[in-house]
Amino acid sequence: MGSAGNHNSIDLTWSLCSREEFLAFVSTGQTNCLNDLPDMDSSIPGWKPGLYYGADEQCKIAFGSVATACTFADSNVDICEVLSCHVQPGDKSSCTRLLVPLLDGTECGINKWCSKGQCSSLEELNPMAVVHGQWSGWSPFSSCSRSCGGGVVIRQRFCNNPRPAFGGQECRGASVQVEMCNTQACLMTQQDFMTEQCAATNLKPLYLTVEVPSFYTWTSAVGFAKGDMLCKHMCRAVENKFMVSREDSFIDGTRCEQDDSERRGAFSLCVMGSCRAFGCDGQMDSKKIMDSCKVCGGDNTTCTEVSGSYTEGKAKEYVTFLSLPYNSTLVHVTNQRPLFTHLAVKVKGEYVVAGKGKISLNVTYPSVLEDSQIKYKVFLTKDNLPSLEEVRVDGPTQEEIEIQAAVLNLCGDLGRILVWLAGSHPDLYSMGSPGLTERHVTSATDTCLELTKQLN
């Protein structure tokens, strides 16, 4: 067979054994499909089979399903003159050759294609009809990448039916379709799932020096890497100040933190080594969002919005002023005078924000990778004094959550703690005794003066 399918186009001949085997097959009557001649004028543009079967496909036909096109070439041999393939999985150091040319139309470089065993530019091939790319059919969906916690199923299509050639246009539209699956919660958190994958490489040596293996204990690099970099299986060495990619990528469906606010969606998942945004409908890049009531694509009419303020408190004590019932959503609490008070948050009776008598550092609980988070943030003045605290709870809440205020034994008008929240039922929240009031906390004037002197 020749590079263009023409009889003996490169002076190849059948061996005696091949002739006998072929004639024996033809005589069985199983070759009736060969009786109708192909439409040479229209079935394949310009009769260039390489537009449909690239170098990888030709290698698979010649050497099996794991073969791929050779990634390096012999400078003394035209890349199109012989079919060179990697035939062992993972071995890119050697190539096996089949002494037949690549099919005409096989891409062999940037704006170059094989023709009669030679890699030729468009100028050398002129006149040549433009071939626009067309999609193949969709592959079946893969199995779900995770058994819980929200994995993905993937299907793909390829711009190879035919491939664009001779100045033709690429296919338009998405080449991959990804949907979330098995979204029920796992026993472990999303960060635990990533950390587990990092820890699985503890016995894999790291070569910081040639031929000198080093071993470390690995954990997730959350907080140090974001976006696509994080999804490249980026892990941090415990008790060491460096991180490195330990494998090609995390398992598809592993949660990630976006590095670009414009790419954020309802969920962020690693897919094929990239951090991708998913809509609340579970479709990649759908941009569909939850409303305030956490209804996907809703209109905010299925829940009630409530707001209020709290100005009570006891000196040097944590007082619960807001207990969130189940299914509360979009909770937002601000403390406008954090010099004299600070907020604390308890989940199932355990402090996750503050709780030790002093203002907290910024916290995201359980982690920035979780689908539902509690976010605490403190804003500072130019003098690095706290000017505002806020707590945000995405919801819908499924745990016992208490928001508390601690009052220092100081002085003055402590202002208000403001609360906004929404939920799916009228009994939206319960305030700690004595409830919402407008009474302000004050203390001795001499304490006020002493604080003023210290601040000045």
Coordinates of C-alpha atoms in Angstrom, one line a residue, residues 29-395:
G29 CA -16.2 -14.7 0.5
Q30 CA -15.7 -12.3 3.5
T31 CA -14.5 -9.5 1.2
N32 CA -17.8 -8.5 -0.5
C33 CA -17.4 -5.0 1.1
L34 CA -14.6 -4.5 -1.4
N35 CA -16.8 -4.9 -4.4
D36 CA -18.1 -1.3 -4.5
L37 CA -15.5 1.2 -5.5
P38 CA -15.0 4.2 -3.2
D39 CA -16.0 7.7 -4.3
M40 CA -12.5 9.0 -4.9
D41 CA -13.8 12.5 -5.7
S42 CA -15.9 13.4 -2.7
S43 CA -15.6 10.9 0.2
I44 CA -12.2 12.3 1.4
P45 CA -11.2 15.8 0.4
G46 CA -8.4 15.6 -2.1
W47 CA -8.0 11.9 -1.1
K48 CA -5.7 12.7 1.8
P49 CA -6.2 9.8 4.3
G50 CA -3.7 11.4 6.8
L51 CA -6.4 14.1 7.5
Y52 CA -8.4 11.3 9.1
Y53 CA -5.7 9.1 10.5
G54 CA -2.9 11.1 12.2
A55 CA 0.5 9.8 13.1
D56 CA -0.7 8.4 16.4
E57 CA -3.6 6.5 14.8
Q58 CA -1.2 5.1 12.2
C59 CA 1.1 3.9 14.9
K60 CA -1.8 2.2 16.8
I61 CA -2.9 0.4 13.6
A62 CA 0.7 -0.7 13.0
F63 CA 1.9 -1.6 16.5
G64 CA -1.2 -1.8 18.8
S65 CA -3.4 0.4 20.9
V66 CA -0.6 1.7 23.2
A67 CA 1.7 2.9 20.4
T68 CA 2.2 6.6 19.8
A69 CA 4.0 8.7 17.2
C70 CA 7.7 9.1 17.9
T71 CA 8.5 12.3 19.7
F72 CA 12.0 12.8 18.1
A73 CA 13.3 12.3 14.5
D74 CA 16.4 11.3 12.7
S75 CA 17.8 14.4 11.0
N76 CA 19.0 12.2 8.1
V77 CA 15.6 10.8 7.4
D78 CA 12.5 12.8 6.4
I79 CA 9.9 12.5 9.1
C80 CA 7.3 11.4 6.5
E81 CA 9.5 8.8 4.9
V82 CA 9.1 6.1 7.6
L83 CA 6.5 5.5 10.3
S84 CA 8.3 5.8 13.6
C85 CA 6.5 4.9 16.9
H86 CA 6.9 4.5 20.6
V87 CA 5.6 1.0 21.2
Q88 CA 6.1 0.6 24.9
P89 CA 3.9 2.6 27.4
G90 CA 5.9 5.2 29.2
D91 CA 9.1 4.6 27.1
K92 CA 9.9 7.7 25.1
S93 CA 13.6 6.9 24.7
S94 CA 13.3 4.6 21.7
C95 CA 11.3 4.3 18.6
T96 CA 10.4 1.4 16.3
R97 CA 10.2 1.9 12.6
L98 CA 8.0 0.5 9.9
L99 CA 9.4 1.1 6.5
V100 CA 6.4 2.7 5.0
P101 CA 5.8 6.4 4.6
L102 CA 3.2 8.3 6.6
L103 CA -0.1 8.7 4.9
D104 CA -0.5 11.8 2.6
G105 CA -2.1 14.6 4.6
T106 CA -0.5 13.6 7.9
E107 CA 0.5 16.8 9.8
C108 CA 4.3 16.8 10.1
G109 CA 5.0 20.3 11.4
I110 CA 3.5 23.8 11.7
N111 CA 1.6 24.3 8.4
K112 CA 3.4 21.2 6.9
W113 CA 1.9 18.0 5.7
C114 CA 3.2 14.7 4.3
S115 CA 3.0 14.2 0.6
K116 CA 4.5 11.2 -1.1
G117 CA 6.9 10.5 1.8
Q118 CA 8.1 14.1 2.1
C119 CA 7.2 16.8 4.7
S120 CA 6.1 19.8 2.6
S121 CA 4.9 23.3 3.3
L122 CA 1.7 24.7 2.0
E123 CA 3.6 26.7 -0.6
E124 CA 5.3 23.5 -1.9
L125 CA 1.9 21.7 -2.1
N126 CA 0.0 24.4 -4.0
P127 CA -2.4 24.2 -5.6
M128 CA -4.2 22.5 -2.8
A129 CA -7.9 22.8 -1.7
V130 CA -8.5 24.2 1.8
V131 CA -9.8 21.6 4.2
H132 CA -11.8 22.9 7.2
G133 CA -11.8 20.8 10.4
Q134 CA -14.9 18.9 11.4
W135 CA -15.7 17.1 14.7
S136 CA -15.7 13.4 15.3
G137 CA -18.6 12.0 17.3
W138 CA -18.6 12.2 21.1
S139 CA -17.0 9.4 23.0
P140 CA -19.1 7.6 25.7
F141 CA -18.9 9.2 29.1
S142 CA -16.2 7.9 31.4
S143 CA -17.0 6.3 34.7
C144 CA -17.3 8.8 37.7
S145 CA -13.9 9.7 39.0
R146 CA -14.9 9.7 42.6
S147 CA -17.3 7.5 44.7
C148 CA -18.5 10.5 46.8
G149 CA -17.7 14.2 47.3
G150 CA -18.4 15.2 43.7
G151 CA -16.4 13.6 41.0
V152 CA -16.8 14.1 37.2
V153 CA -17.7 12.1 34.1
I154 CA -16.0 13.2 30.9
R155 CA -16.6 12.7 27.2
Q156 CA -14.5 14.0 24.3
R157 CA -14.6 14.6 20.6
F158 CA -11.7 15.4 18.3
C159 CA -11.3 17.8 15.4
N160 CA -10.1 15.0 13.1
N161 CA -13.0 14.2 10.8
P162 CA -11.1 15.6 8.9
R163 CA -8.4 17.6 10.6
P164 CA -8.0 21.2 9.4
A165 CA -5.4 21.4 6.7
F166 CA -3.9 23.6 4.0
G167 CA -5.1 26.8 5.7
G168 CA -8.4 25.5 6.8
Q169 CA -10.2 26.5 10.0
E170 CA -10.2 24.7 13.3
C171 CA -13.4 23.2 14.6
R172 CA -15.6 25.5 16.7
G173 CA -17.1 24.6 20.1
A174 CA -15.9 22.5 23.0
S175 CA -13.9 19.4 22.6
V176 CA -14.7 18.1 26.1
Q177 CA -17.9 17.9 28.1
V178 CA -17.7 17.4 31.8
E179 CA -20.4 16.8 34.4
M180 CA -20.4 16.3 38.1
C181 CA -21.4 13.0 39.6
N182 CA -21.6 11.2 43.0
T183 CA -22.1 14.6 44.8
Q184 CA -23.1 13.1 48.1
A185 CA -20.8 14.1 50.9
C186 CA -17.8 12.0 51.9
L187 CA -16.7 11.3 55.5
M188 CA -13.5 13.2 54.8
T189 CA -13.3 16.9 53.8
Q190 CA -12.3 18.0 50.3
Q191 CA -8.9 19.2 51.7
D192 CA -8.4 15.7 53.3
F193 CA -9.0 14.1 49.9
M194 CA -6.2 16.3 48.4
T195 CA -3.9 15.7 51.3
E196 CA -4.4 11.9 51.0
Q197 CA -3.2 12.0 47.4
C198 CA -0.1 14.0 48.4
A199 CA 0.6 11.5 51.3
A200 CA 0.4 8.6 48.8
T201 CA 3.7 9.8 47.3
N202 CA 5.6 9.8 50.6
L203 CA 7.6 6.7 49.5
K204 CA 8.3 8.1 46.1
P205 CA 11.9 9.6 46.1
L206 CA 12.5 13.3 45.2
Y207 CA 15.9 13.8 43.5
L208 CA 17.1 17.3 44.5
T209 CA 20.6 16.0 43.7
V210 CA 21.3 13.7 40.7
E211 CA 21.1 10.0 41.8
V212 CA 20.6 11.0 45.5
P213 CA 17.0 10.2 46.6
S214 CA 15.4 12.3 49.3
F215 CA 12.2 11.4 51.1
Y216 CA 9.7 13.8 52.7
T217 CA 6.2 13.7 54.2
W218 CA 3.8 15.5 51.8
T219 CA 0.7 17.4 52.4
S220 CA -1.5 19.7 50.3
A221 CA -0.2 23.0 49.1
V222 CA -3.5 24.8 49.7
G223 CA -2.8 28.4 50.7
F224 CA 0.5 28.3 48.8
A225 CA -0.7 27.4 45.2
K226 CA -3.9 28.2 43.3
G227 CA -5.6 27.5 40.0
D228 CA -4.0 25.2 37.4
M229 CA -0.7 25.1 39.4
L230 CA -2.5 23.5 42.3
C231 CA -4.2 20.9 40.1
K232 CA -0.8 19.7 38.8
H233 CA -0.6 17.6 41.9
M234 CA 1.2 20.4 43.8
C235 CA 2.2 19.2 47.3
R236 CA 4.1 20.8 50.2
A237 CA 6.8 19.1 52.2
V238 CA 5.8 19.1 55.8
E239 CA 8.2 21.1 58.0
N240 CA 10.0 22.3 54.9
K241 CA 9.5 25.5 53.0
F242 CA 9.0 24.2 49.5
M243 CA 6.4 22.6 47.3
V244 CA 6.7 20.5 44.2
S245 CA 4.5 18.7 41.7
R246 CA 4.5 15.1 42.8
E247 CA 2.5 13.6 39.9
D248 CA 1.0 14.8 36.6
S249 CA -2.3 15.9 38.2
F250 CA -4.8 15.3 41.0
I251 CA -7.7 12.9 40.5
D252 CA -10.4 14.6 38.4
G253 CA -13.0 16.1 40.7
T254 CA -10.5 17.1 43.4
R255 CA -11.5 20.6 44.6
C256 CA -9.2 23.6 43.8
E257 CA -9.0 27.3 44.5
Q258 CA -9.3 29.6 41.6
D259 CA -6.6 32.2 41.0
D260 CA -8.8 34.3 38.8
S261 CA -12.0 35.8 40.1
E262 CA -13.5 35.9 36.6
R263 CA -13.3 32.1 36.4
R264 CA -15.1 31.3 39.6
G265 CA -18.3 29.3 39.6
A266 CA -20.5 27.5 42.1
F267 CA -17.7 24.9 42.3
S268 CA -14.1 24.7 41.3
L269 CA -12.7 21.2 40.3
C270 CA -9.5 19.9 38.9
V271 CA -10.1 18.4 35.5
M272 CA -7.2 17.0 33.5
G273 CA -4.7 19.1 35.4
S274 CA -6.6 22.4 35.2
C275 CA -8.8 24.2 37.7
R276 CA -12.2 24.5 36.1
A277 CA -15.4 26.4 37.1
F278 CA -18.7 24.5 37.3
G279 CA -22.1 25.9 37.5
C280 CA -24.6 24.9 40.2
D281 CA -26.1 22.6 37.7
G282 CA -23.0 20.5 37.7
Q283 CA -22.0 21.4 34.2
M284 CA -18.5 22.7 33.5
D285 CA -18.4 26.4 32.3
S286 CA -22.2 26.7 32.5
K287 CA -22.0 29.8 34.7
K288 CA -25.3 28.9 36.4
I289 CA -25.4 30.2 39.9
M290 CA -27.3 29.7 43.2
D291 CA -29.7 32.4 44.3
S292 CA -29.7 33.7 47.9
C293 CA -31.8 30.7 49.0
K294 CA -29.3 28.3 47.5
V295 CA -31.7 27.3 44.7
C296 CA -29.8 26.7 41.4
G297 CA -31.0 29.4 39.0
G298 CA -33.7 30.5 41.5
D299 CA -35.2 34.0 41.9
N300 CA -34.7 34.5 45.7
T301 CA -38.4 33.9 46.4
T302 CA -38.2 30.6 48.3
C303 CA -36.7 32.0 51.5
T304 CA -37.1 34.9 53.9
E305 CA -34.4 37.6 54.4
V306 CA -33.9 38.8 58.0
S307 CA -31.6 41.5 59.4
G308 CA -30.9 43.0 62.8
S309 CA -28.3 44.3 65.2
Y310 CA -26.9 43.2 68.6
T311 CA -25.4 45.5 71.2
E312 CA -25.5 43.4 74.4
G313 CA -22.5 41.7 76.0
K314 CA -20.6 40.8 79.1
A315 CA -17.1 41.9 79.9
K316 CA -14.4 39.2 79.3
E317 CA -17.1 36.6 78.3
Y318 CA -18.2 35.0 75.1
V319 CA -21.9 35.4 74.6
T320 CA -23.9 33.6 71.9
F321 CA -26.0 36.2 70.2
L322 CA -26.9 34.2 67.1
S323 CA -27.7 30.4 66.8
L324 CA -28.2 29.3 63.2
P325 CA -30.8 26.6 62.5
Y326 CA -30.5 24.1 59.7
N327 CA -30.8 25.4 56.1
S328 CA -29.8 29.0 56.9
T329 CA -28.1 30.6 53.9
L330 CA -26.0 33.6 53.1
V331 CA -25.3 34.6 56.7
H332 CA -23.4 37.9 57.0
V333 CA -22.3 39.3 60.4
T334 CA -20.2 42.4 60.8
N335 CA -18.6 43.9 63.9
Q336 CA -18.0 47.6 63.3
R337 CA -15.9 48.2 66.5
P338 CA -13.4 45.3 66.8
L339 CA -11.1 47.4 69.1
F340 CA -13.5 46.8 72.0
T341 CA -15.2 43.5 71.0
H342 CA -14.4 40.6 68.7
L343 CA -16.4 37.8 67.1
A344 CA -16.1 34.1 67.7
V345 CA -17.7 31.1 65.9
K346 CA -18.5 27.6 67.3
V347 CA -19.4 24.6 65.2
K348 CA -20.9 21.6 67.1
G349 CA -19.6 23.1 70.4
E350 CA -16.0 23.6 69.2
Y351 CA -14.5 27.0 68.4
V352 CA -13.4 27.5 64.8
V353 CA -12.9 31.2 65.1
A354 CA -11.3 32.9 68.1
G355 CA -12.4 31.5 71.5
K356 CA -9.2 32.2 73.4
G357 CA -9.9 35.7 74.6
K358 CA -8.3 37.5 71.6
I359 CA -9.3 38.5 68.1
S360 CA -8.7 35.8 65.4
L361 CA -6.6 35.8 62.3
N362 CA -8.4 35.3 59.0
V363 CA -10.0 31.8 58.9
T364 CA -11.9 29.7 56.3
Y365 CA -13.5 26.7 57.8
P366 CA -13.2 23.8 57.1
S367 CA -11.0 25.0 54.2
V368 CA -11.0 27.0 51.1
L369 CA -11.7 23.8 49.1
E370 CA -15.0 23.0 50.7
D371 CA -18.3 23.5 48.9
S372 CA -19.8 25.1 52.0
Q373 CA -17.6 27.4 54.0
I374 CA -17.5 29.7 57.1
K375 CA -15.3 32.7 56.3
Y376 CA -14.0 35.0 58.9
K377 CA -12.0 38.1 58.0
V378 CA -10.6 41.1 59.9
F379 CA -9.8 44.3 58.2
L380 CA -7.0 46.5 59.5
T381 CA -6.3 50.3 59.5
K382 CA -3.1 51.7 58.0
D383 CA -1.8 51.4 61.6
N384 CA -2.6 47.7 61.6
L385 CA -5.4 48.1 64.1
P386 CA -8.6 46.1 63.5
S387 CA -11.3 48.3 61.9
L388 CA -14.0 45.7 60.9
E389 CA -14.7 42.0 61.4
E390 CA -17.0 39.9 59.3
V391 CA -18.3 36.4 59.2
R392 CA -19.9 34.8 56.2
V393 CA -21.6 31.4 56.1
D394 CA -22.6 30.1 52.7
G395 CA -25.1 27.5 53.8

